[in-house]
Amino acid sequence: QLVESGGGSVQAGESLTLSCVASGYTLPMNMGWFRRLPGQEREGVAAIAKDGKTDYADSVKGRATISRDGAKNIIALQINGLKLDDTAIYYCAADDANLQLARWYSHWGQGTQVTVS
């Protein structure tokens, strides 16, 4: 089970941190953040592998930081300098395979809304 938190309404230029707790997994998982902008397909935002290697979408590179709590399946995503285009539903995902920003993760959270105005 994956549970996201930290979404909400923010002003453009502000920062936001999303958190995700993945429970029920006995081993570290590869995890990622995705988002679905209004009327668009779900897209990868950032990913962090079991070994800590990270990947970022070009749209957030330099503004976002993904991190994990050691070997725990707890991750966070901080986005600075939020833009109107960052408005989306943000989803946490986990998989045993290192899928980076591909959409084929096996496990997904319910999503949390981020609205930038």
PDB file of N, CA and C in Angstrom, residues 2-62:
ATOM      1  N   LEU A   2       0.549   2.187  -0.866  1.00  0.00           N
ATOM      2  CA  LEU A   2       1.285   3.437  -0.946  1.00  0.00           C
ATOM      3  C   LEU A   2       0.340   4.570  -0.593  1.00  0.00           C
ATOM      4  N   VAL A   3       0.792   5.446   0.276  1.00  0.00           N
ATOM      5  CA  VAL A   3      -0.028   6.566   0.713  1.00  0.00           C
ATOM      6  C   VAL A   3       0.771   7.850   0.562  1.00  0.00           C
ATOM      7  N   GLU A   4       0.212   8.760  -0.253  1.00  0.00           N
ATOM      8  CA  GLU A   4       0.849  10.062  -0.453  1.00  0.00           C
ATOM      9  C   GLU A   4       0.259  11.090   0.494  1.00  0.00           C
ATOM     10  N   SER A   5       1.055  12.106   0.782  1.00  0.00           N
ATOM     11  CA  SER A   5       0.581  13.233   1.573  1.00  0.00           C
ATOM     12  C   SER A   5       1.376  14.472   1.180  1.00  0.00           C
ATOM     13  N   GLY A   6       0.845  15.624   1.551  1.00  0.00           N
ATOM     14  CA  GLY A   6       1.565  16.873   1.317  1.00  0.00           C
ATOM     15  C   GLY A   6       1.039  17.722   0.193  1.00  0.00           C
ATOM     16  N   GLY A   7       0.036  17.245  -0.520  1.00  0.00           N
ATOM     17  CA  GLY A   7      -0.516  18.058  -1.589  1.00  0.00           C
ATOM     18  C   GLY A   7      -1.317  19.223  -1.042  1.00  0.00           C
ATOM     19  N   GLY A   8      -1.703  20.114  -1.927  1.00  0.00           N
ATOM     20  CA  GLY A   8      -2.501  21.258  -1.517  1.00  0.00           C
ATOM     21  C   GLY A   8      -2.424  22.370  -2.527  1.00  0.00           C
ATOM     22  N   SER A   9      -2.857  23.547  -2.120  1.00  0.00           N
ATOM     23  CA  SER A   9      -2.845  24.725  -2.982  1.00  0.00           C
ATOM     24  C   SER A   9      -1.708  25.636  -2.570  1.00  0.00           C
ATOM     25  N   VAL A  10      -0.909  26.041  -3.539  1.00  0.00           N
ATOM     26  CA  VAL A  10       0.237  26.907  -3.270  1.00  0.00           C
ATOM     27  C   VAL A  10       0.301  28.012  -4.312  1.00  0.00           C
ATOM     28  N   GLN A  11       1.035  29.036  -3.993  1.00  0.00           N
ATOM     29  CA  GLN A  11       1.247  30.147  -4.916  1.00  0.00           C
ATOM     30  C   GLN A  11       2.446  29.836  -5.812  1.00  0.00           C
ATOM     31  N   ALA A  12       2.376  30.335  -7.024  1.00  0.00           N
ATOM     32  CA  ALA A  12       3.506  30.172  -7.933  1.00  0.00           C
ATOM     33  C   ALA A  12       4.765  30.748  -7.292  1.00  0.00           C
ATOM     34  N   GLY A  13       5.854  30.015  -7.456  1.00  0.00           N
ATOM     35  CA  GLY A  13       7.119  30.438  -6.883  1.00  0.00           C
ATOM     36  C   GLY A  13       7.425  29.801  -5.534  1.00  0.00           C
ATOM     37  N   GLU A  14       6.410  29.270  -4.896  1.00  0.00           N
ATOM     38  CA  GLU A  14       6.613  28.639  -3.597  1.00  0.00           C
ATOM     39  C   GLU A  14       7.124  27.218  -3.771  1.00  0.00           C
ATOM     40  N   SER A  15       7.396  26.579  -2.628  1.00  0.00           N
ATOM     41  CA  SER A  15       7.891  25.211  -2.623  1.00  0.00           C
ATOM     42  C   SER A  15       6.870  24.299  -1.975  1.00  0.00           C
ATOM     43  N   LEU A  16       6.971  23.026  -2.303  1.00  0.00           N
ATOM     44  CA  LEU A  16       6.058  22.034  -1.755  1.00  0.00           C
ATOM     45  C   LEU A  16       6.819  20.725  -1.607  1.00  0.00           C
ATOM     46  N   THR A  17       6.531  20.009  -0.541  1.00  0.00           N
ATOM     47  CA  THR A  17       7.131  18.704  -0.335  1.00  0.00           C
ATOM     48  C   THR A  17       6.038  17.658  -0.215  1.00  0.00           C
ATOM     49  N   LEU A  18       6.119  16.646  -1.056  1.00  0.00           N
ATOM     50  CA  LEU A  18       5.202  15.519  -1.010  1.00  0.00           C
ATOM     51  C   LEU A  18       5.910  14.338  -0.351  1.00  0.00           C
ATOM     52  N   SER A  19       5.151  13.555   0.375  1.00  0.00           N
ATOM     53  CA  SER A  19       5.715  12.371   1.028  1.00  0.00           C
ATOM     54  C   SER A  19       4.924  11.140   0.622  1.00  0.00           C
ATOM     55  N   CYS A  20       5.596  10.005   0.650  1.00  0.00           N
ATOM     56  CA  CYS A  20       4.954   8.740   0.311  1.00  0.00           C
ATOM     57  C   CYS A  20       5.505   7.652   1.215  1.00  0.00           C
ATOM     58  N   VAL A  21       4.594   6.920   1.805  1.00  0.00           N
ATOM     59  CA  VAL A  21       4.973   5.770   2.626  1.00  0.00           C
ATOM     60  C   VAL A  21       4.441   4.520   1.946  1.00  0.00           C
ATOM     61  N   ALA A  22       5.335   3.604   1.639  1.00  0.00           N
ATOM     62  CA  ALA A  22       4.952   2.326   1.041  1.00  0.00           C
ATOM     63  C   ALA A  22       5.078   1.255   2.116  1.00  0.00           C
ATOM     64  N   SER A  23       3.984   0.650   2.470  1.00  0.00           N
ATOM     65  CA  SER A  23       3.993  -0.349   3.533  1.00  0.00           C
ATOM     66  C   SER A  23       3.657  -1.725   2.961  1.00  0.00           C
ATOM     67  N   GLY A  24       4.089  -2.727   3.688  1.00  0.00           N
ATOM     68  CA  GLY A  24       3.786  -4.084   3.279  1.00  0.00           C
ATOM     69  C   GLY A  24       4.844  -4.744   2.417  1.00  0.00           C
ATOM     70  N   TYR A  25       5.957  -4.055   2.185  1.00  0.00           N
ATOM     71  CA  TYR A  25       7.042  -4.601   1.381  1.00  0.00           C
ATOM     72  C   TYR A  25       8.209  -4.938   2.307  1.00  0.00           C
ATOM     73  N   THR A  26       8.685  -6.148   2.182  1.00  0.00           N
ATOM     74  CA  THR A  26       9.741  -6.583   3.086  1.00  0.00           C
ATOM     75  C   THR A  26      11.122  -6.135   2.629  1.00  0.00           C
ATOM     76  N   LEU A  27      11.247  -5.799   1.355  1.00  0.00           N
ATOM     77  CA  LEU A  27      12.529  -5.381   0.810  1.00  0.00           C
ATOM     78  C   LEU A  27      12.424  -3.965   0.255  1.00  0.00           C
ATOM     79  N   PRO A  28      13.554  -3.266   0.152  1.00  0.00           N
ATOM     80  CA  PRO A  28      13.523  -1.940  -0.469  1.00  0.00           C
ATOM     81  C   PRO A  28      13.013  -2.022  -1.904  1.00  0.00           C
ATOM     82  N   MET A  29      12.237  -1.039  -2.296  1.00  0.00           N
ATOM     83  CA  MET A  29      11.667  -0.985  -3.634  1.00  0.00           C
ATOM     84  C   MET A  29      12.246   0.210  -4.390  1.00  0.00           C
ATOM     85  N   ASN A  30      12.218   0.106  -5.696  1.00  0.00           N
ATOM     86  CA  ASN A  30      12.492   1.268  -6.527  1.00  0.00           C
ATOM     87  C   ASN A  30      11.205   2.095  -6.541  1.00  0.00           C
ATOM     88  N   MET A  31      11.328   3.385  -6.360  1.00  0.00           N
ATOM     89  CA  MET A  31      10.129   4.209  -6.197  1.00  0.00           C
ATOM     90  C   MET A  31      10.203   5.450  -7.061  1.00  0.00           C
ATOM     91  N   GLY A  32       9.041   6.012  -7.314  1.00  0.00           N
ATOM     92  CA  GLY A  32       9.019   7.197  -8.165  1.00  0.00           C
ATOM     93  C   GLY A  32       7.791   8.044  -7.923  1.00  0.00           C
ATOM     94  N   TRP A  33       7.859   9.247  -8.445  1.00  0.00           N
ATOM     95  CA  TRP A  33       6.736  10.184  -8.442  1.00  0.00           C
ATOM     96  C   TRP A  33       6.304  10.435  -9.876  1.00  0.00           C
ATOM     97  N   PHE A  34       5.019  10.387 -10.066  1.00  0.00           N
ATOM     98  CA  PHE A  34       4.431  10.672 -11.363  1.00  0.00           C
ATOM     99  C   PHE A  34       3.344  11.725 -11.178  1.00  0.00           C
ATOM    100  N   ARG A  35       2.915  12.303 -12.272  1.00  0.00           N
ATOM    101  CA  ARG A  35       1.821  13.255 -12.170  1.00  0.00           C
ATOM    102  C   ARG A  35       0.961  13.193 -13.412  1.00  0.00           C
ATOM    103  N   ARG A  36      -0.285  13.551 -13.217  1.00  0.00           N
ATOM    104  CA  ARG A  36      -1.205  13.633 -14.343  1.00  0.00           C
ATOM    105  C   ARG A  36      -1.728  15.049 -14.413  1.00  0.00           C
ATOM    106  N   LEU A  37      -1.288  15.764 -15.431  1.00  0.00           N
ATOM    107  CA  LEU A  37      -1.792  17.114 -15.654  1.00  0.00           C
ATOM    108  C   LEU A  37      -3.180  17.019 -16.261  1.00  0.00           C
ATOM    109  N   PRO A  38      -3.990  18.035 -16.075  1.00  0.00           N
ATOM    110  CA  PRO A  38      -5.354  17.995 -16.610  1.00  0.00           C
ATOM    111  C   PRO A  38      -5.375  17.664 -18.099  1.00  0.00           C
ATOM    112  N   GLY A  39      -6.104  16.625 -18.449  1.00  0.00           N
ATOM    113  CA  GLY A  39      -6.266  16.258 -19.845  1.00  0.00           C
ATOM    114  C   GLY A  39      -5.072  15.576 -20.482  1.00  0.00           C
ATOM    115  N   GLN A  40      -4.086  15.181 -19.664  1.00  0.00           N
ATOM    116  CA  GLN A  40      -2.890  14.569 -20.222  1.00  0.00           C
ATOM    117  C   GLN A  40      -2.638  13.192 -19.623  1.00  0.00           C
ATOM    118  N   GLU A  41      -1.730  12.476 -20.242  1.00  0.00           N
ATOM    119  CA  GLU A  41      -1.322  11.173 -19.721  1.00  0.00           C
ATOM    120  C   GLU A  41      -0.447  11.350 -18.481  1.00  0.00           C
ATOM    121  N   ARG A  42      -0.396  10.312 -17.690  1.00  0.00           N
ATOM    122  CA  ARG A  42       0.475  10.330 -16.527  1.00  0.00           C
ATOM    123  C   ARG A  42       1.931  10.377 -16.986  1.00  0.00           C
ATOM    124  N   GLU A  43       2.729  11.208 -16.337  1.00  0.00           N
ATOM    125  CA  GLU A  43       4.133  11.346 -16.733  1.00  0.00           C
ATOM    126  C   GLU A  43       5.046  11.215 -15.521  1.00  0.00           C
ATOM    127  N   GLY A  44       6.242  10.730 -15.772  1.00  0.00           N
ATOM    128  CA  GLY A  44       7.207  10.601 -14.702  1.00  0.00           C
ATOM    129  C   GLY A  44       7.767  11.943 -14.294  1.00  0.00           C
ATOM    130  N   VAL A  45       7.971  12.121 -13.006  1.00  0.00           N
ATOM    131  CA  VAL A  45       8.525  13.364 -12.476  1.00  0.00           C
ATOM    132  C   VAL A  45       9.924  13.121 -11.924  1.00  0.00           C
ATOM    133  N   ALA A  46      10.026  12.148 -11.039  1.00  0.00           N
ATOM    134  CA  ALA A  46      11.319  11.823 -10.437  1.00  0.00           C
ATOM    135  C   ALA A  46      11.264  10.390  -9.938  1.00  0.00           C
ATOM    136  N   ALA A  47      12.434   9.758  -9.912  1.00  0.00           N
ATOM    137  CA  ALA A  47      12.505   8.377  -9.435  1.00  0.00           C
ATOM    138  C   ALA A  47      13.767   8.191  -8.614  1.00  0.00           C
ATOM    139  N   ILE A  48      13.674   7.267  -7.677  1.00  0.00           N
ATOM    140  CA  ILE A  48      14.848   6.947  -6.864  1.00  0.00           C
ATOM    141  C   ILE A  48      14.924   5.436  -6.728  1.00  0.00           C
ATOM    142  N   ALA A  49      16.073   4.894  -7.089  1.00  0.00           N
ATOM    143  CA  ALA A  49      16.258   3.456  -7.066  1.00  0.00           C
ATOM    144  C   ALA A  49      16.657   2.985  -5.665  1.00  0.00           C
ATOM    145  N   LYS A  50      16.713   1.667  -5.527  1.00  0.00           N
ATOM    146  CA  LYS A  50      17.093   1.087  -4.239  1.00  0.00           C
ATOM    147  C   LYS A  50      18.471   1.566  -3.790  1.00  0.00           C
ATOM    148  N   ASP A  51      19.346   1.779  -4.781  1.00  0.00           N
ATOM    149  CA  ASP A  51      20.706   2.186  -4.452  1.00  0.00           C
ATOM    150  C   ASP A  51      20.846   3.697  -4.301  1.00  0.00           C
ATOM    151  N   GLY A  52      19.718   4.405  -4.412  1.00  0.00           N
ATOM    152  CA  GLY A  52      19.739   5.848  -4.228  1.00  0.00           C
ATOM    153  C   GLY A  52      19.930   6.659  -5.497  1.00  0.00           C
ATOM    154  N   LYS A  53      20.145   5.992  -6.612  1.00  0.00           N
ATOM    155  CA  LYS A  53      20.306   6.719  -7.869  1.00  0.00           C
ATOM    156  C   LYS A  53      18.985   7.400  -8.231  1.00  0.00           C
ATOM    157  N   THR A  54      19.083   8.634  -8.700  1.00  0.00           N
ATOM    158  CA  THR A  54      17.882   9.411  -8.992  1.00  0.00           C
ATOM    159  C   THR A  54      17.774   9.776 -10.465  1.00  0.00           C
ATOM    160  N   ASP A  55      16.562   9.986 -10.911  1.00  0.00           N
ATOM    161  CA  ASP A  55      16.270  10.451 -12.270  1.00  0.00           C
ATOM    162  C   ASP A  55      15.191  11.525 -12.180  1.00  0.00           C
ATOM    163  N   TYR A  56      15.294  12.510 -13.039  1.00  0.00           N
ATOM    164  CA  TYR A  56      14.337  13.615 -13.037  1.00  0.00           C
ATOM    165  C   TYR A  56      13.851  13.895 -14.449  1.00  0.00           C
ATOM    166  N   ALA A  57      12.584  14.259 -14.550  1.00  0.00           N
ATOM    167  CA  ALA A  57      12.063  14.727 -15.821  1.00  0.00           C
ATOM    168  C   ALA A  57      12.644  16.111 -16.111  1.00  0.00           C
ATOM    169  N   ASP A  58      12.794  16.414 -17.393  1.00  0.00           N
ATOM    170  CA  ASP A  58      13.346  17.715 -17.770  1.00  0.00           C
ATOM    171  C   ASP A  58      12.502  18.863 -17.213  1.00  0.00           C
ATOM    172  N   SER A  59      11.201  18.622 -17.075  1.00  0.00           N
ATOM    173  CA  SER A  59      10.285  19.677 -16.631  1.00  0.00           C
ATOM    174  C   SER A  59      10.545  20.131 -15.196  1.00  0.00           C
ATOM    175  N   VAL A  60      11.197  19.284 -14.408  1.00  0.00           N
ATOM    176  CA  VAL A  60      11.446  19.647 -13.002  1.00  0.00           C
ATOM    177  C   VAL A  60      12.924  19.643 -12.654  1.00  0.00           C
ATOM    178  N   LYS A  61      13.767  19.263 -13.601  1.00  0.00           N
ATOM    179  CA  LYS A  61      15.199  19.169 -13.319  1.00  0.00           C
ATOM    180  C   LYS A  61      15.713  20.527 -12.845  1.00  0.00           C
ATOM    181  N   GLY A  62      16.440  20.515 -11.749  1.00  0.00           N
ATOM    182  CA  GLY A  62      16.956  21.745 -11.167  1.00  0.00           C
ATOM    183  C   GLY A  62      16.015  22.383 -10.160  1.00  0.00           C
TER     184      GLY A  62
END
